[in-house]
């Protein structure tokens, strides 16, 4: 009896010591874990979404007057991926509501990134490679439901935008219909300070192979569907794999649903064969949401010029990005030169803006500095009418054609 008691006491003291050790280890490790969760995403965001250091860009009175009259729209920004408050001006990245207002942006498409393979490049990515977004979601303390579900990541990013709109005192609206678009433009013309945010997905792998999930994405507000990102998926081939696969049967089903539902089809990152397959089976304006022009910057990331012409012939638009990998330059002038070449190749009705802001790219300016692009376009001798079309009117035309 006494032996069992002493054994119990010894075991109890051993457990108490073990608990103290565990508590001590937790107290030692917890600050490091907290610091990692707080600072690592900030460090990654600041490094991957940088603005090239520069002095103030000179803006002429003519350029500023024109810029203030523009309706500006951008087809692609990945801002919802990052842990920033969209309602507050940040000292990193490219986009937030104060900077959109300062840059006179009327419409910003926010694209949900849900998977990005480690070692991502423009030439060869393994579908099964470690996914960077899983680590980023966990580090940024996204809800656990997003850690293993690409669909939930897209839904969560939509929830974030809706939440910001609800807390913006009317300065941010989520645009999901043609009527909401027209009301936004009417209110801006009347002098209201308001920005329209639209939602899209960057890669339909977020469907997780189930067409029924398109209902969930649409209900969440997503209106632009990009078929691919950096890797092949259930819909077909990516521009960044070696096989140039075309649309699968599931991919064809998704494209047909996008057309039927009045959604916007985005071919950015799709293989050339997927693009050709989509063109052959649809009769709607199609978008390439962020890209460059091959004859200006001959890299794999940019579709061949002839394919770009075929896409423009749908009544759609090619949206020009701001980063060096697609423009082969890193100044407002290099973006303007690409836009001028796009107009020469495709016509002034088929060129738009697709910054890829906050998409792990370095840009020569952020959203607040868009007047520098207006100045650069004037310096390229574009007419004011052409600038108005490229900066927003062409985007609005496509949105009105597709949104219900």
PDB file of N, CA and C in Angstrom, residues 207-273:
ATOM      1  N   UNK A 207     -11.963  25.494 -58.512  1.00  0.00           N
ATOM      2  CA  UNK A 207     -13.199  24.709 -58.611  1.00  0.00           C
ATOM      3  C   UNK A 207     -13.040  23.325 -58.004  1.00  0.00           C
ATOM      4  N   UNK A 208     -11.803  22.900 -57.816  1.00  0.00           N
ATOM      5  CA  UNK A 208     -11.497  21.591 -57.255  1.00  0.00           C
ATOM      6  C   UNK A 208     -12.158  20.465 -58.055  1.00  0.00           C
ATOM      7  N   UNK A 209     -12.244  20.664 -59.370  1.00  0.00           N
ATOM      8  CA  UNK A 209     -12.741  19.621 -60.251  1.00  0.00           C
ATOM      9  C   UNK A 209     -14.233  19.414 -60.230  1.00  0.00           C
ATOM     10  N   UNK A 210     -14.983  20.304 -59.609  1.00  0.00           N
ATOM     11  CA  UNK A 210     -16.438  20.132 -59.449  1.00  0.00           C
ATOM     12  C   UNK A 210     -17.139  21.367 -59.998  1.00  0.00           C
ATOM     13  N   UNK A 211     -17.891  21.220 -61.072  1.00  0.00           N
ATOM     14  CA  UNK A 211     -18.567  22.355 -61.697  1.00  0.00           C
ATOM     15  C   UNK A 211     -19.574  22.992 -60.737  1.00  0.00           C
ATOM     16  N   UNK A 212     -20.082  22.241 -59.775  1.00  0.00           N
ATOM     17  CA  UNK A 212     -21.038  22.805 -58.815  1.00  0.00           C
ATOM     18  C   UNK A 212     -20.399  23.910 -57.983  1.00  0.00           C
ATOM     19  N   UNK A 213     -19.086  23.874 -57.844  1.00  0.00           N
ATOM     20  CA  UNK A 213     -18.410  24.909 -57.065  1.00  0.00           C
ATOM     21  C   UNK A 213     -18.419  26.266 -57.756  1.00  0.00           C
ATOM     22  N   UNK A 214     -18.724  26.281 -59.050  1.00  0.00           N
ATOM     23  CA  UNK A 214     -18.856  27.560 -59.744  1.00  0.00           C
ATOM     24  C   UNK A 214     -20.002  28.370 -59.145  1.00  0.00           C
ATOM     25  N   UNK A 215     -21.068  27.677 -58.719  1.00  0.00           N
ATOM     26  CA  UNK A 215     -22.180  28.372 -58.050  1.00  0.00           C
ATOM     27  C   UNK A 215     -21.690  29.109 -56.802  1.00  0.00           C
ATOM     28  N   UNK A 216     -20.812  28.486 -56.034  1.00  0.00           N
ATOM     29  CA  UNK A 216     -20.312  29.087 -54.803  1.00  0.00           C
ATOM     30  C   UNK A 216     -19.439  30.300 -55.104  1.00  0.00           C
ATOM     31  N   UNK A 217     -18.618  30.199 -56.136  1.00  0.00           N
ATOM     32  CA  UNK A 217     -17.760  31.329 -56.501  1.00  0.00           C
ATOM     33  C   UNK A 217     -18.593  32.508 -56.988  1.00  0.00           C
ATOM     34  N   UNK A 218     -19.604  32.227 -57.801  1.00  0.00           N
ATOM     35  CA  UNK A 218     -20.476  33.289 -58.312  1.00  0.00           C
ATOM     36  C   UNK A 218     -21.255  33.922 -57.164  1.00  0.00           C
ATOM     37  N   UNK A 219     -21.759  33.101 -56.256  1.00  0.00           N
ATOM     38  CA  UNK A 219     -22.500  33.630 -55.108  1.00  0.00           C
ATOM     39  C   UNK A 219     -21.621  34.521 -54.243  1.00  0.00           C
ATOM     40  N   UNK A 220     -20.321  34.235 -54.209  1.00  0.00           N
ATOM     41  CA  UNK A 220     -19.389  35.047 -53.427  1.00  0.00           C
ATOM     42  C   UNK A 220     -19.022  36.349 -54.129  1.00  0.00           C
ATOM     43  N   UNK A 221     -19.403  36.475 -55.406  1.00  0.00           N
ATOM     44  CA  UNK A 221     -19.147  37.715 -56.131  1.00  0.00           C
ATOM     45  C   UNK A 221     -18.127  37.620 -57.243  1.00  0.00           C
ATOM     46  N   UNK A 222     -17.490  36.476 -57.427  1.00  0.00           N
ATOM     47  CA  UNK A 222     -16.498  36.330 -58.487  1.00  0.00           C
ATOM     48  C   UNK A 222     -17.181  36.405 -59.858  1.00  0.00           C
ATOM     49  N   UNK A 223     -16.623  37.259 -60.719  1.00  0.00           N
ATOM     50  CA  UNK A 223     -17.207  37.447 -62.047  1.00  0.00           C
ATOM     51  C   UNK A 223     -16.212  37.214 -63.191  1.00  0.00           C
ATOM     52  N   UNK A 224     -14.930  37.095 -62.885  1.00  0.00           N
ATOM     53  CA  UNK A 224     -13.952  36.775 -63.925  1.00  0.00           C
ATOM     54  C   UNK A 224     -13.281  35.450 -63.580  1.00  0.00           C
ATOM     55  N   UNK A 225     -13.242  34.552 -64.545  1.00  0.00           N
ATOM     56  CA  UNK A 225     -12.703  33.214 -64.334  1.00  0.00           C
ATOM     57  C   UNK A 225     -11.486  33.018 -65.227  1.00  0.00           C
ATOM     58  N   UNK A 226     -10.316  32.970 -64.614  1.00  0.00           N
ATOM     59  CA  UNK A 226      -9.101  32.583 -65.333  1.00  0.00           C
ATOM     60  C   UNK A 226      -8.973  31.065 -65.244  1.00  0.00           C
ATOM     61  N   UNK A 227      -8.721  30.426 -66.354  1.00  0.00           N
ATOM     62  CA  UNK A 227      -8.704  28.968 -66.386  1.00  0.00           C
ATOM     63  C   UNK A 227      -7.463  28.387 -65.717  1.00  0.00           C
ATOM     64  N   UNK A 228      -6.353  29.103 -65.804  1.00  0.00           N
ATOM     65  CA  UNK A 228      -5.086  28.542 -65.338  1.00  0.00           C
ATOM     66  C   UNK A 228      -4.254  29.567 -64.582  1.00  0.00           C
ATOM     67  N   UNK A 229      -3.256  29.039 -63.890  1.00  0.00           N
ATOM     68  CA  UNK A 229      -2.205  29.867 -63.313  1.00  0.00           C
ATOM     69  C   UNK A 229      -0.881  29.235 -63.752  1.00  0.00           C
ATOM     70  N   UNK A 230      -0.012  28.868 -62.840  1.00  0.00           N
ATOM     71  CA  UNK A 230       1.338  28.467 -63.215  1.00  0.00           C
ATOM     72  C   UNK A 230       1.497  26.978 -63.535  1.00  0.00           C
ATOM     73  N   UNK A 231       0.414  26.216 -63.602  1.00  0.00           N
ATOM     74  CA  UNK A 231       0.546  24.766 -63.750  1.00  0.00           C
ATOM     75  C   UNK A 231      -0.681  24.207 -64.459  1.00  0.00           C
ATOM     76  N   UNK A 232      -0.536  23.034 -65.048  1.00  0.00           N
ATOM     77  CA  UNK A 232      -1.673  22.325 -65.615  1.00  0.00           C
ATOM     78  C   UNK A 232      -2.674  22.011 -64.506  1.00  0.00           C
ATOM     79  N   UNK A 233      -3.945  21.905 -64.892  1.00  0.00           N
ATOM     80  CA  UNK A 233      -4.954  21.520 -63.903  1.00  0.00           C
ATOM     81  C   UNK A 233      -6.025  20.692 -64.589  1.00  0.00           C
ATOM     82  N   UNK A 234      -7.118  20.454 -63.898  1.00  0.00           N
ATOM     83  CA  UNK A 234      -8.162  19.569 -64.431  1.00  0.00           C
ATOM     84  C   UNK A 234      -8.819  20.127 -65.684  1.00  0.00           C
ATOM     85  N   UNK A 235      -8.634  21.423 -65.959  1.00  0.00           N
ATOM     86  CA  UNK A 235      -9.256  22.037 -67.128  1.00  0.00           C
ATOM     87  C   UNK A 235      -8.390  21.915 -68.378  1.00  0.00           C
ATOM     88  N   UNK A 236      -7.080  21.681 -68.184  1.00  0.00           N
ATOM     89  CA  UNK A 236      -6.198  21.588 -69.343  1.00  0.00           C
ATOM     90  C   UNK A 236      -4.828  22.160 -69.032  1.00  0.00           C
ATOM     91  N   UNK A 237      -4.172  22.652 -70.087  1.00  0.00           N
ATOM     92  CA  UNK A 237      -2.763  23.011 -69.977  1.00  0.00           C
ATOM     93  C   UNK A 237      -2.512  24.464 -69.639  1.00  0.00           C
ATOM     94  N   UNK A 238      -1.433  24.691 -68.885  1.00  0.00           N
ATOM     95  CA  UNK A 238      -0.951  26.026 -68.549  1.00  0.00           C
ATOM     96  C   UNK A 238       0.096  26.468 -69.565  1.00  0.00           C
ATOM     97  N   UNK A 239       0.230  27.770 -69.716  1.00  0.00           N
ATOM     98  CA  UNK A 239       1.277  28.337 -70.549  1.00  0.00           C
ATOM     99  C   UNK A 239       2.659  28.003 -70.001  1.00  0.00           C
ATOM    100  N   UNK A 240       2.725  27.605 -68.745  1.00  0.00           N
ATOM    101  CA  UNK A 240       4.004  27.434 -68.068  1.00  0.00           C
ATOM    102  C   UNK A 240       4.366  25.978 -67.829  1.00  0.00           C
ATOM    103  N   UNK A 241       3.786  25.088 -68.625  1.00  0.00           N
ATOM    104  CA  UNK A 241       4.206  23.686 -68.605  1.00  0.00           C
ATOM    105  C   UNK A 241       4.755  23.337 -69.989  1.00  0.00           C
ATOM    106  N   UNK A 242       5.253  22.142 -70.136  1.00  0.00           N
ATOM    107  CA  UNK A 242       5.947  21.782 -71.384  1.00  0.00           C
ATOM    108  C   UNK A 242       5.041  21.131 -72.414  1.00  0.00           C
ATOM    109  N   UNK A 243       3.813  20.740 -72.043  1.00  0.00           N
ATOM    110  CA  UNK A 243       2.999  19.930 -72.935  1.00  0.00           C
ATOM    111  C   UNK A 243       2.083  20.672 -73.882  1.00  0.00           C
ATOM    112  N   UNK A 244       1.773  21.963 -73.607  1.00  0.00           N
ATOM    113  CA  UNK A 244       0.802  22.727 -74.395  1.00  0.00           C
ATOM    114  C   UNK A 244      -0.509  21.960 -74.559  1.00  0.00           C
ATOM    115  N   UNK A 245      -1.005  21.417 -73.443  1.00  0.00           N
ATOM    116  CA  UNK A 245      -2.267  20.686 -73.484  1.00  0.00           C
ATOM    117  C   UNK A 245      -3.416  21.635 -73.777  1.00  0.00           C
ATOM    118  N   UNK A 246      -4.451  21.119 -74.463  1.00  0.00           N
ATOM    119  CA  UNK A 246      -5.653  21.891 -74.721  1.00  0.00           C
ATOM    120  C   UNK A 246      -6.677  21.700 -73.618  1.00  0.00           C
ATOM    121  N   UNK A 247      -7.898  22.152 -73.875  1.00  0.00           N
ATOM    122  CA  UNK A 247      -8.979  22.011 -72.899  1.00  0.00           C
ATOM    123  C   UNK A 247      -9.360  20.546 -72.721  1.00  0.00           C
ATOM    124  N   UNK A 248      -9.526  20.135 -71.475  1.00  0.00           N
ATOM    125  CA  UNK A 248     -10.102  18.831 -71.167  1.00  0.00           C
ATOM    126  C   UNK A 248     -11.617  18.914 -71.318  1.00  0.00           C
ATOM    127  N   UNK A 249     -12.283  17.775 -71.161  1.00  0.00           N
ATOM    128  CA  UNK A 249     -13.747  17.796 -71.185  1.00  0.00           C
ATOM    129  C   UNK A 249     -14.286  18.686 -70.060  1.00  0.00           C
ATOM    130  N   UNK A 250     -13.654  18.604 -68.884  1.00  0.00           N
ATOM    131  CA  UNK A 250     -14.084  19.461 -67.777  1.00  0.00           C
ATOM    132  C   UNK A 250     -13.812  20.921 -68.104  1.00  0.00           C
ATOM    133  N   UNK A 251     -12.682  21.196 -68.730  1.00  0.00           N
ATOM    134  CA  UNK A 251     -12.376  22.566 -69.122  1.00  0.00           C
ATOM    135  C   UNK A 251     -13.403  23.120 -70.088  1.00  0.00           C
ATOM    136  N   UNK A 252     -13.830  22.307 -71.031  1.00  0.00           N
ATOM    137  CA  UNK A 252     -14.862  22.742 -71.984  1.00  0.00           C
ATOM    138  C   UNK A 252     -16.191  23.007 -71.266  1.00  0.00           C
ATOM    139  N   UNK A 253     -16.495  22.179 -70.270  1.00  0.00           N
ATOM    140  CA  UNK A 253     -17.716  22.386 -69.502  1.00  0.00           C
ATOM    141  C   UNK A 253     -17.655  23.720 -68.760  1.00  0.00           C
ATOM    142  N   UNK A 254     -16.501  24.028 -68.170  1.00  0.00           N
ATOM    143  CA  UNK A 254     -16.348  25.280 -67.440  1.00  0.00           C
ATOM    144  C   UNK A 254     -16.466  26.471 -68.380  1.00  0.00           C
ATOM    145  N   UNK A 255     -15.795  26.425 -69.530  1.00  0.00           N
ATOM    146  CA  UNK A 255     -15.857  27.530 -70.491  1.00  0.00           C
ATOM    147  C   UNK A 255     -17.297  27.755 -70.942  1.00  0.00           C
ATOM    148  N   UNK A 256     -18.023  26.675 -71.216  1.00  0.00           N
ATOM    149  CA  UNK A 256     -19.423  26.807 -71.638  1.00  0.00           C
ATOM    150  C   UNK A 256     -20.264  27.460 -70.546  1.00  0.00           C
ATOM    151  N   UNK A 257     -20.016  27.105 -69.285  1.00  0.00           N
ATOM    152  CA  UNK A 257     -20.760  27.703 -68.182  1.00  0.00           C
ATOM    153  C   UNK A 257     -20.407  29.176 -68.004  1.00  0.00           C
ATOM    154  N   UNK A 258     -19.143  29.516 -68.174  1.00  0.00           N
ATOM    155  CA  UNK A 258     -18.730  30.919 -68.081  1.00  0.00           C
ATOM    156  C   UNK A 258     -19.478  31.745 -69.115  1.00  0.00           C
ATOM    157  N   UNK A 259     -19.570  31.231 -70.344  1.00  0.00           N
ATOM    158  CA  UNK A 259     -20.273  31.978 -71.388  1.00  0.00           C
ATOM    159  C   UNK A 259     -21.760  32.075 -71.076  1.00  0.00           C
ATOM    160  N   UNK A 260     -22.360  30.974 -70.635  1.00  0.00           N
ATOM    161  CA  UNK A 260     -23.802  30.943 -70.394  1.00  0.00           C
ATOM    162  C   UNK A 260     -24.208  31.851 -69.238  1.00  0.00           C
ATOM    163  N   UNK A 261     -23.354  31.967 -68.216  1.00  0.00           N
ATOM    164  CA  UNK A 261     -23.706  32.695 -67.002  1.00  0.00           C
ATOM    165  C   UNK A 261     -23.385  34.184 -67.058  1.00  0.00           C
ATOM    166  N   UNK A 262     -22.823  34.663 -68.166  1.00  0.00           N
ATOM    167  CA  UNK A 262     -22.476  36.072 -68.234  1.00  0.00           C
ATOM    168  C   UNK A 262     -21.251  36.424 -67.427  1.00  0.00           C
ATOM    169  N   UNK A 263     -20.325  35.471 -67.296  1.00  0.00           N
ATOM    170  CA  UNK A 263     -19.064  35.722 -66.619  1.00  0.00           C
ATOM    171  C   UNK A 263     -18.006  36.130 -67.639  1.00  0.00           C
ATOM    172  N   UNK A 264     -16.847  36.552 -67.146  1.00  0.00           N
ATOM    173  CA  UNK A 264     -15.751  36.994 -68.013  1.00  0.00           C
ATOM    174  C   UNK A 264     -14.711  35.887 -68.071  1.00  0.00           C
ATOM    175  N   UNK A 265     -14.322  35.492 -69.251  1.00  0.00           N
ATOM    176  CA  UNK A 265     -13.305  34.464 -69.432  1.00  0.00           C
ATOM    177  C   UNK A 265     -11.947  35.124 -69.590  1.00  0.00           C
ATOM    178  N   UNK A 266     -11.011  34.713 -68.727  1.00  0.00           N
ATOM    179  CA  UNK A 266      -9.649  35.255 -68.722  1.00  0.00           C
ATOM    180  C   UNK A 266      -8.690  34.159 -69.159  1.00  0.00           C
ATOM    181  N   UNK A 267      -7.927  34.418 -70.228  1.00  0.00           N
ATOM    182  CA  UNK A 267      -6.983  33.431 -70.751  1.00  0.00           C
ATOM    183  C   UNK A 267      -5.547  33.669 -70.303  1.00  0.00           C
ATOM    184  N   UNK A 268      -5.306  34.610 -69.397  1.00  0.00           N
ATOM    185  CA  UNK A 268      -3.956  34.789 -68.873  1.00  0.00           C
ATOM    186  C   UNK A 268      -3.474  33.484 -68.251  1.00  0.00           C
ATOM    187  N   UNK A 269      -2.263  33.091 -68.552  1.00  0.00           N
ATOM    188  CA  UNK A 269      -1.604  31.890 -68.039  1.00  0.00           C
ATOM    189  C   UNK A 269      -2.105  30.607 -68.702  1.00  0.00           C
ATOM    190  N   UNK A 270      -3.086  30.666 -69.590  1.00  0.00           N
ATOM    191  CA  UNK A 270      -3.533  29.459 -70.288  1.00  0.00           C
ATOM    192  C   UNK A 270      -2.538  29.105 -71.394  1.00  0.00           C
ATOM    193  N   UNK A 271      -2.454  27.814 -71.732  1.00  0.00           N
ATOM    194  CA  UNK A 271      -1.607  27.404 -72.848  1.00  0.00           C
ATOM    195  C   UNK A 271      -2.156  27.981 -74.150  1.00  0.00           C
ATOM    196  N   UNK A 272      -1.319  28.058 -75.143  1.00  0.00           N
ATOM    197  CA  UNK A 272      -1.803  28.558 -76.436  1.00  0.00           C
ATOM    198  C   UNK A 272      -2.893  27.647 -76.992  1.00  0.00           C
ATOM    199  N   UNK A 273      -2.792  26.340 -76.742  1.00  0.00           N
ATOM    200  CA  UNK A 273      -3.818  25.423 -77.239  1.00  0.00           C
ATOM    201  C   UNK A 273      -5.136  25.615 -76.504  1.00  0.00           C
TER     202      UNK A 273
END
